[in-house]
Amino acid sequence: MGGYHDFCMHPPGEAQPVAGICHARGANANLPAVWLVYITVDDLDESIRRCESLGGKVRVPVREMGTMGRYCVIEDPAGALAALFEAPR
């Protein structure tokens, strides 16, 4: 991809991104190579417990996103992937 850099898409006039494209290297090296939907949850640890109790599994363990919060990547019993995101409290 040559000189490609990570890219975030922002709605006009908004500071918070709504989508992004990242290299699969550095902190993103072990993330699945798919469009990854982030689902905001109030309690990441409880959401992981519920996911696993319902037959899902954690594909990428909990990671910090600096001051933005923390997340993990889960897989449902059918193989669909998503990220669970918890903002700082």
CSV table of C-alpha atoms in Angstrom, one decimal:
chain,number,residue,atom,x,y,z
A,1,MET,CA,0.0,0.0,0.0
A,2,GLY,CA,3.0,2.3,-0.3
A,3,GLY,CA,2.8,5.5,1.7
A,4,TYR,CA,-0.7,4.6,3.1
A,5,HIS,CA,-1.4,5.9,6.5
A,6,ASP,CA,-4.3,5.0,8.9
A,7,PHE,CA,-7.4,7.0,8.0
A,8,CYS,CA,-10.4,8.1,10.0
A,9,MET,CA,-13.6,9.3,8.6
A,10,HIS,CA,-15.4,12.1,10.4
A,11,PRO,CA,-18.9,13.5,9.7
A,12,PRO,CA,-18.7,17.1,8.5
A,13,GLY,CA,-17.9,19.4,11.5
A,14,GLU,CA,-17.6,16.5,14.0
A,15,ALA,CA,-14.5,15.7,16.1
A,16,GLN,CA,-15.3,12.0,16.7
A,17,PRO,CA,-14.6,9.6,13.8
A,18,VAL,CA,-17.3,7.1,12.7
A,19,ALA,CA,-15.1,4.8,10.7
A,20,GLY,CA,-11.5,4.2,9.9
A,21,ILE,CA,-9.0,2.1,7.9
A,22,CYS,CA,-5.9,0.9,9.7
A,23,HIS,CA,-2.7,-1.0,8.8
A,24,ALA,CA,-2.5,-4.6,10.0
A,25,ARG,CA,0.7,-3.8,11.9
A,26,GLY,CA,1.9,-2.5,15.2
A,27,ALA,CA,-1.0,-2.5,17.7
A,28,ASN,CA,-3.4,-3.7,14.9
A,29,ALA,CA,-1.2,-6.6,13.7
A,30,ASN,CA,-3.4,-9.3,15.2
A,31,LEU,CA,-6.8,-7.9,14.4
A,32,PRO,CA,-8.9,-9.8,11.9
A,33,ALA,CA,-8.7,-8.5,8.3
A,34,VAL,CA,-12.4,-7.6,8.1
A,35,TRP,CA,-14.6,-4.5,8.5
A,36,LEU,CA,-14.9,-4.5,12.3
A,37,VAL,CA,-18.1,-3.1,13.9
A,38,TYR,CA,-17.5,-1.7,17.4
A,39,ILE,CA,-20.4,-2.2,19.8
A,40,THR,CA,-20.4,0.2,22.8
A,41,VAL,CA,-21.0,-1.5,26.1
A,42,ASP,CA,-21.3,-0.2,29.6
A,43,ASP,CA,-19.2,-3.0,31.2
A,44,LEU,CA,-16.7,-4.7,29.0
A,45,ASP,CA,-15.9,-7.5,31.5
A,46,GLU,CA,-19.6,-8.4,32.0
A,47,SER,CA,-20.2,-8.3,28.2
A,48,ILE,CA,-17.3,-10.7,27.7
A,49,ARG,CA,-18.7,-13.0,30.3
A,50,ARG,CA,-22.1,-12.9,28.7
A,51,CYS,CA,-20.6,-13.5,25.2
A,52,GLU,CA,-18.7,-16.6,26.4
A,53,SER,CA,-21.7,-17.9,28.4
A,54,LEU,CA,-23.8,-17.8,25.2
A,55,GLY,CA,-21.2,-19.7,23.1
A,56,GLY,CA,-19.1,-16.9,21.8
A,57,LYS,CA,-15.3,-16.4,22.3
A,58,VAL,CA,-12.8,-13.7,22.6
A,59,ARG,CA,-10.6,-13.5,19.5
A,60,VAL,CA,-8.5,-10.5,20.6
A,61,PRO,CA,-8.1,-10.0,24.4
A,62,VAL,CA,-8.9,-6.7,26.0
A,63,ARG,CA,-6.7,-3.8,24.8
A,64,GLU,CA,-6.5,-0.2,26.0
A,65,MET,CA,-7.2,2.6,23.4
A,66,GLY,CA,-5.2,5.2,25.2
A,67,THR,CA,-7.6,7.7,26.8
A,68,MET,CA,-10.5,6.7,24.6
A,69,GLY,CA,-11.3,3.5,26.5
A,70,ARG,CA,-10.8,-0.3,26.0
A,71,TYR,CA,-12.0,-3.0,23.7
A,72,CYS,CA,-11.8,-6.6,22.6
A,73,VAL,CA,-12.8,-8.6,19.6
A,74,ILE,CA,-15.3,-11.4,19.9
A,75,GLU,CA,-16.6,-14.1,17.6
A,76,ASP,CA,-20.2,-15.3,17.9
A,77,PRO,CA,-21.1,-19.0,17.6
A,78,ALA,CA,-21.7,-18.6,13.8
A,79,GLY,CA,-18.3,-17.1,13.3
A,80,ALA,CA,-19.3,-13.4,12.9
A,81,LEU,CA,-16.7,-10.9,14.4
A,82,ALA,CA,-17.3,-7.7,16.3
A,83,ALA,CA,-15.5,-5.5,18.8
A,84,LEU,CA,-16.9,-4.6,22.2
A,85,PHE,CA,-15.9,-1.1,23.3
A,86,GLU,CA,-16.1,0.5,26.7
A,87,ALA,CA,-15.5,4.2,27.1
A,88,PRO,CA,-13.6,5.5,30.2
A,89,ARG,CA,-15.7,5.7,33.3
